[in-house]
PDB file of C-alpha atoms in Angstrom:
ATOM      1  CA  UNK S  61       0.000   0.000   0.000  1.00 43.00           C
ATOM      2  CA  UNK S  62       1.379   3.564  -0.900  1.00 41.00           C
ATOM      3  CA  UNK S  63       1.489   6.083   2.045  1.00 42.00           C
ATOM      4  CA  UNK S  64      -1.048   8.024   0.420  1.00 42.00           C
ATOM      5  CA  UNK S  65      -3.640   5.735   0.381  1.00 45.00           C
ATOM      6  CA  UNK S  66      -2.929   5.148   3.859  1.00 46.00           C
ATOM      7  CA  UNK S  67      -3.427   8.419   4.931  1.00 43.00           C
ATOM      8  CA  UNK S  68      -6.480   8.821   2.661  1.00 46.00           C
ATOM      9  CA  UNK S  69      -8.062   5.536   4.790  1.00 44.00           C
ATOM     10  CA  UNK S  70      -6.873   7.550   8.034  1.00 48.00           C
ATOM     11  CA  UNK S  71      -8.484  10.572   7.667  1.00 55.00           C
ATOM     12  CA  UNK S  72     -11.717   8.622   6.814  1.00 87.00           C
ATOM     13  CA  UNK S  73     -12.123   7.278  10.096  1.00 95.00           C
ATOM     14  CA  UNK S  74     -10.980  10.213  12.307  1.00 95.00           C
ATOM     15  CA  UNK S  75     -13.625  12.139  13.804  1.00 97.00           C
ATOM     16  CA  UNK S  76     -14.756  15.783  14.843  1.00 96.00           C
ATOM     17  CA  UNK S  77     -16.433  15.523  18.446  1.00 98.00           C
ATOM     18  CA  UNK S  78     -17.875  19.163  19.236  1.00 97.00           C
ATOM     19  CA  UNK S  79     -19.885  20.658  22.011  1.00 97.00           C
ATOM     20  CA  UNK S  80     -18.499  18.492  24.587  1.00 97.00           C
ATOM     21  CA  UNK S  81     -18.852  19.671  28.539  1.00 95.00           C
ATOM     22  CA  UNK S  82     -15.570  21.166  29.690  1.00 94.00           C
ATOM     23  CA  UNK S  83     -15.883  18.938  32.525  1.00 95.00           C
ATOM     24  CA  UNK S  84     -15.505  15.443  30.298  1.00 95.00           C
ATOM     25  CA  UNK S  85     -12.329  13.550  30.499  1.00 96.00           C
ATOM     26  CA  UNK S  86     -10.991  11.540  27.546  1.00 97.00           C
ATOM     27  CA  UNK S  87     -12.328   8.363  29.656  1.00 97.00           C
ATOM     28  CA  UNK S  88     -15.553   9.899  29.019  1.00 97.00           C
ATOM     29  CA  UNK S  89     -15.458  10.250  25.287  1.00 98.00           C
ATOM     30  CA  UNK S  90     -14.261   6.921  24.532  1.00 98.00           C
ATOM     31  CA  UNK S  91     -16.901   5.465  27.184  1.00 97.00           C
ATOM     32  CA  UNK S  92     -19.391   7.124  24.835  1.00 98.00           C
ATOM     33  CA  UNK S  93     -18.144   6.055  21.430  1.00 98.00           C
ATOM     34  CA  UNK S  94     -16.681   2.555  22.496  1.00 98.00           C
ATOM     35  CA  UNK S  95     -19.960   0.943  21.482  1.00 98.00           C
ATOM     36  CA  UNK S  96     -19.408   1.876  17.930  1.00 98.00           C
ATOM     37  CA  UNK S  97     -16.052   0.034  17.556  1.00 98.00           C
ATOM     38  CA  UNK S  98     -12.729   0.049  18.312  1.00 98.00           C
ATOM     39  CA  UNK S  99     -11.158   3.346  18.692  1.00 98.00           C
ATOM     40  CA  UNK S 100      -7.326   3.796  18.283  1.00 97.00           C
ATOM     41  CA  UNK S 101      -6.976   7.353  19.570  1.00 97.00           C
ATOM     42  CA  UNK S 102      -8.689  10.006  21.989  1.00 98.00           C
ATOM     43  CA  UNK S 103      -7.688  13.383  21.953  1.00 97.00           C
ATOM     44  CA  UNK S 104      -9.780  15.876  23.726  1.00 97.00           C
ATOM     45  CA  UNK S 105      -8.100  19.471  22.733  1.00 97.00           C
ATOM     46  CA  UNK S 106      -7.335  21.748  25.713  1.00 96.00           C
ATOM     47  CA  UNK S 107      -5.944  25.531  25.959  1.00 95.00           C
ATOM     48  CA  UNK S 108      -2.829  26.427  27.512  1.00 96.00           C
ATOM     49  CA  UNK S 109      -4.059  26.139  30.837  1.00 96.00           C
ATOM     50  CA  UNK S 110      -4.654  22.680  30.442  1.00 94.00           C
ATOM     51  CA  UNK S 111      -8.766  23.090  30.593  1.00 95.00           C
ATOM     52  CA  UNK S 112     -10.520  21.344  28.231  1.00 96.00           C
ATOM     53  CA  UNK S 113     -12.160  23.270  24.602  1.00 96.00           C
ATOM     54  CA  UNK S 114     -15.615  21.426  24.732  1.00 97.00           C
ATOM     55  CA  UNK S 115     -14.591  19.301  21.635  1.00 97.00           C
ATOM     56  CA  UNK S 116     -12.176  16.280  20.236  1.00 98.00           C
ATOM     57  CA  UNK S 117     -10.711  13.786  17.955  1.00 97.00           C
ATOM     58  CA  UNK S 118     -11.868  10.208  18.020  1.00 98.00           C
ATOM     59  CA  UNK S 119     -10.033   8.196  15.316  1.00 97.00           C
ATOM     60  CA  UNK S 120     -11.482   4.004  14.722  1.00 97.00           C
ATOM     61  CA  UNK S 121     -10.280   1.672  13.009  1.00 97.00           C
ATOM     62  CA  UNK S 122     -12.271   1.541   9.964  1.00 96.00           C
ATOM     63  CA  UNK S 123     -14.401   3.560   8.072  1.00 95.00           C
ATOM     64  CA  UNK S 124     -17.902   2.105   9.013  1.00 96.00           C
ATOM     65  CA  UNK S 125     -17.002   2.230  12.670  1.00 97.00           C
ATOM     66  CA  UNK S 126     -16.632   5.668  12.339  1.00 97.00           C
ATOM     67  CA  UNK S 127     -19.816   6.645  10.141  1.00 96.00           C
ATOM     68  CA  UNK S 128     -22.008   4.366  12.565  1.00 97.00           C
ATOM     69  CA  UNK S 129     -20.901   6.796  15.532  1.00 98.00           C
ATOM     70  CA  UNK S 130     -21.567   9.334  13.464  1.00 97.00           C
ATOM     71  CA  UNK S 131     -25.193   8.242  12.238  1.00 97.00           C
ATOM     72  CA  UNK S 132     -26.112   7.282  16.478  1.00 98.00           C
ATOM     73  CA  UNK S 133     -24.579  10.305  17.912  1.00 98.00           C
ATOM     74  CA  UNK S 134     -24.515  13.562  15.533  1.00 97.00           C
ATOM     75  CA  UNK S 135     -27.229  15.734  17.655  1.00 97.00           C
ATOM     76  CA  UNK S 136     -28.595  12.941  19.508  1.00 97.00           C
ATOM     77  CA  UNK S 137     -28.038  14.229  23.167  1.00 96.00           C
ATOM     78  CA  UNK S 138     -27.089  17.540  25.210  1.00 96.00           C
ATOM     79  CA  UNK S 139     -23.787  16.635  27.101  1.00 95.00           C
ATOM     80  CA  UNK S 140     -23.615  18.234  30.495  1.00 93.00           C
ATOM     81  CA  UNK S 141     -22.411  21.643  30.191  1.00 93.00           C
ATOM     82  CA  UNK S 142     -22.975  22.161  26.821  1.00 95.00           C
ATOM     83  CA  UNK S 143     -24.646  24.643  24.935  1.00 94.00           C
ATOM     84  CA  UNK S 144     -26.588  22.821  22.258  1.00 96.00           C
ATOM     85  CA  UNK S 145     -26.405  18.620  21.086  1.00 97.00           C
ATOM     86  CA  UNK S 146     -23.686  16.935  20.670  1.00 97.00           C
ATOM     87  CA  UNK S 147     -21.638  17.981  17.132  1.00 97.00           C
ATOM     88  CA  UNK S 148     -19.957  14.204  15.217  1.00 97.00           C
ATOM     89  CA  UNK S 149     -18.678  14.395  11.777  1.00 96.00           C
ATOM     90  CA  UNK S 150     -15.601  13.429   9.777  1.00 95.00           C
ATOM     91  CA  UNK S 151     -12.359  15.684  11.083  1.00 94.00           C
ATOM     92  CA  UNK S 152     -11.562  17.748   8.083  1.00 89.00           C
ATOM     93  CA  UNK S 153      -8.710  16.406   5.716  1.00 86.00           C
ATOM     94  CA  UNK S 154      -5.504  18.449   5.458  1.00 85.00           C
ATOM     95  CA  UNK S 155      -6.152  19.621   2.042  1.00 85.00           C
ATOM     96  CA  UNK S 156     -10.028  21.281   3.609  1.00 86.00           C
ATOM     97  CA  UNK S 157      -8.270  22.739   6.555  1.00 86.00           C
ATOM     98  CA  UNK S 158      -5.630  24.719   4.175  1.00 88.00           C
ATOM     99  CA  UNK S 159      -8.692  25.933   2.098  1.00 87.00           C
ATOM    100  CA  UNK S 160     -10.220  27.084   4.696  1.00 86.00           C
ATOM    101  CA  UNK S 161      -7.113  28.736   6.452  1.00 88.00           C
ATOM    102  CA  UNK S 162      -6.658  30.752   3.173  1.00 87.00           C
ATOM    103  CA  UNK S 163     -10.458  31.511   2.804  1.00 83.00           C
ATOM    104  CA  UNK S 164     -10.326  32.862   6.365  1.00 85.00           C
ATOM    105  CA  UNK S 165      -6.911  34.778   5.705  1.00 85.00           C
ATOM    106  CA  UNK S 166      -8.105  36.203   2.335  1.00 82.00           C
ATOM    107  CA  UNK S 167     -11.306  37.774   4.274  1.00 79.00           C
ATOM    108  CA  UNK S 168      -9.025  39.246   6.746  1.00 79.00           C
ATOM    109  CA  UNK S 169      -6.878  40.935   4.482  1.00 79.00           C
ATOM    110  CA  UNK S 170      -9.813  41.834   2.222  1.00 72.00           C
ATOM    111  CA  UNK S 171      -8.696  40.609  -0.675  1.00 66.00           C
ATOM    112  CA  UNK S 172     -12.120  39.542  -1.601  1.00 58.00           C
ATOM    113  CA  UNK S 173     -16.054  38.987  -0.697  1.00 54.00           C
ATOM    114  CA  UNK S 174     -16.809  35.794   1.020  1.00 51.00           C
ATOM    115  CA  UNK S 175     -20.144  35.880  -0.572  1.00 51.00           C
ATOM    116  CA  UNK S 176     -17.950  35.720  -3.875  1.00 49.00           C
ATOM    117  CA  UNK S 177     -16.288  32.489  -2.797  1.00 49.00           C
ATOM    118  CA  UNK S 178     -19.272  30.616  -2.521  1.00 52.00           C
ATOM    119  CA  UNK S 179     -21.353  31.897  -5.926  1.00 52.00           C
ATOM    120  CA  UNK S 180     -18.753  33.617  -8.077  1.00 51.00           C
ATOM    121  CA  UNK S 181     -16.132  31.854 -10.834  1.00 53.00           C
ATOM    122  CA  UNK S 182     -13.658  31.787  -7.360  1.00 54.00           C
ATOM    123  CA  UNK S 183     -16.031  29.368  -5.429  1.00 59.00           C
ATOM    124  CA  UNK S 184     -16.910  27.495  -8.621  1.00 60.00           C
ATOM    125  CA  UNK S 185     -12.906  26.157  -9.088  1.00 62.00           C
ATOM    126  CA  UNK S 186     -12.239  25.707  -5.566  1.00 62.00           C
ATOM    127  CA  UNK S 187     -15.159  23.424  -5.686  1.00 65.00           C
ATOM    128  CA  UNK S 188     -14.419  21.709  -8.858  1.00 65.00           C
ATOM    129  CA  UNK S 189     -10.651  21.247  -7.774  1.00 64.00           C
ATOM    130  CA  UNK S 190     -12.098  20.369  -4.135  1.00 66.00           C
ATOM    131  CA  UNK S 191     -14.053  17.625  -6.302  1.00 69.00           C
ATOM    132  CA  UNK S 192     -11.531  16.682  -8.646  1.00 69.00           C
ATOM    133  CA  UNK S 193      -8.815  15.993  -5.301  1.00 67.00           C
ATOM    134  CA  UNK S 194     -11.460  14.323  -3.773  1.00 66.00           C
ATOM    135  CA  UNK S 195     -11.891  11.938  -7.085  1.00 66.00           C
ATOM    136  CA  UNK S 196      -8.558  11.136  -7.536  1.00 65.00           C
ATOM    137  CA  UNK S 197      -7.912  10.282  -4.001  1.00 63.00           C
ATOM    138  CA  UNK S 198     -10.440   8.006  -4.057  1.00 61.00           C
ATOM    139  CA  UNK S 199      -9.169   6.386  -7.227  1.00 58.00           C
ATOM    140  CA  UNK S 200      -5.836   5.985  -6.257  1.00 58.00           C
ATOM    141  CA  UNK S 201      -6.940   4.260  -2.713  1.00 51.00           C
ATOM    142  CA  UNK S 202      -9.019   2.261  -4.690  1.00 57.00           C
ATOM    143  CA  UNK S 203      -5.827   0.977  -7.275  1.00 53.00           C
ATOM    144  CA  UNK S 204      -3.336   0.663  -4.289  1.00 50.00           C
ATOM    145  CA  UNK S 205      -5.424  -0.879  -1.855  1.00 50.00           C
TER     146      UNK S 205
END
């Protein structure tokens, strides 16, 4: 297997935990998602001070353990302390969390609209290279796996 296809099959089973009370404990997360399958890593992220952000990384070890927490969990309860239900999606992959670094930079600087990202020629190639990345990930995990 090449080492992109492995990291292609490792960001598809890492997750995005949000709205998480402050007062859970990575013994708490993995208590809650355990039932799902079997999870490799827990990460809850904290500040400087060491308290905890309300959110986290839960990484399984395949791809339909991960979507089946997703599909029981995404808004299903309120966790104690938080604000609204419980947030579970796919982390973002390296190549979305660049895009939307230099989206967020752009808008800062004022180089252009956001509204212009999402409806003008701009927001039509990011999508349709977004797409196209997408595609040929998939194809090459697909032919090396």
């Amino acid at each position: 297997m090449s080492s992109k296809c492995c990291s292609f099959v490792s960001e598809d089973r890492k997750l995005f935990v949000g709205m998480l009370g402050k007062q859970q404990t990575e013994d708490d997360v993995r208590r809650l998602f355990e039932p799902f399958g079997s999870i490799e890593e827990c990460t809850i992220l904290r500040g400087p001070d060491g308290t905890s952000k309300g959110c986290a990384f839960v990484k399984y070890s395949s791809h339909t353990e991960a979507q089946g927490a997703i599909n029981s969990l995404h808004g299903s309860q309120t966790m104690p302390g938080a604000s609204s239900s419980l947030v579970v999606k796919f982390a973002d992959t390296d190549k979305e969390r660049t895009l939307r670094r230099m989206h967020q930079m752009a808008g800062q600087l004022g180089i252009f609209n956001p509204m212009a990202i999402q409806f003008g020629a701009y927001g039509a190639y990011t999508q349709a290279v977004s797409d196209q990345s997408k595609a040929n990930a998939l194809a090459d995990h697909r032919l090396t796996c």
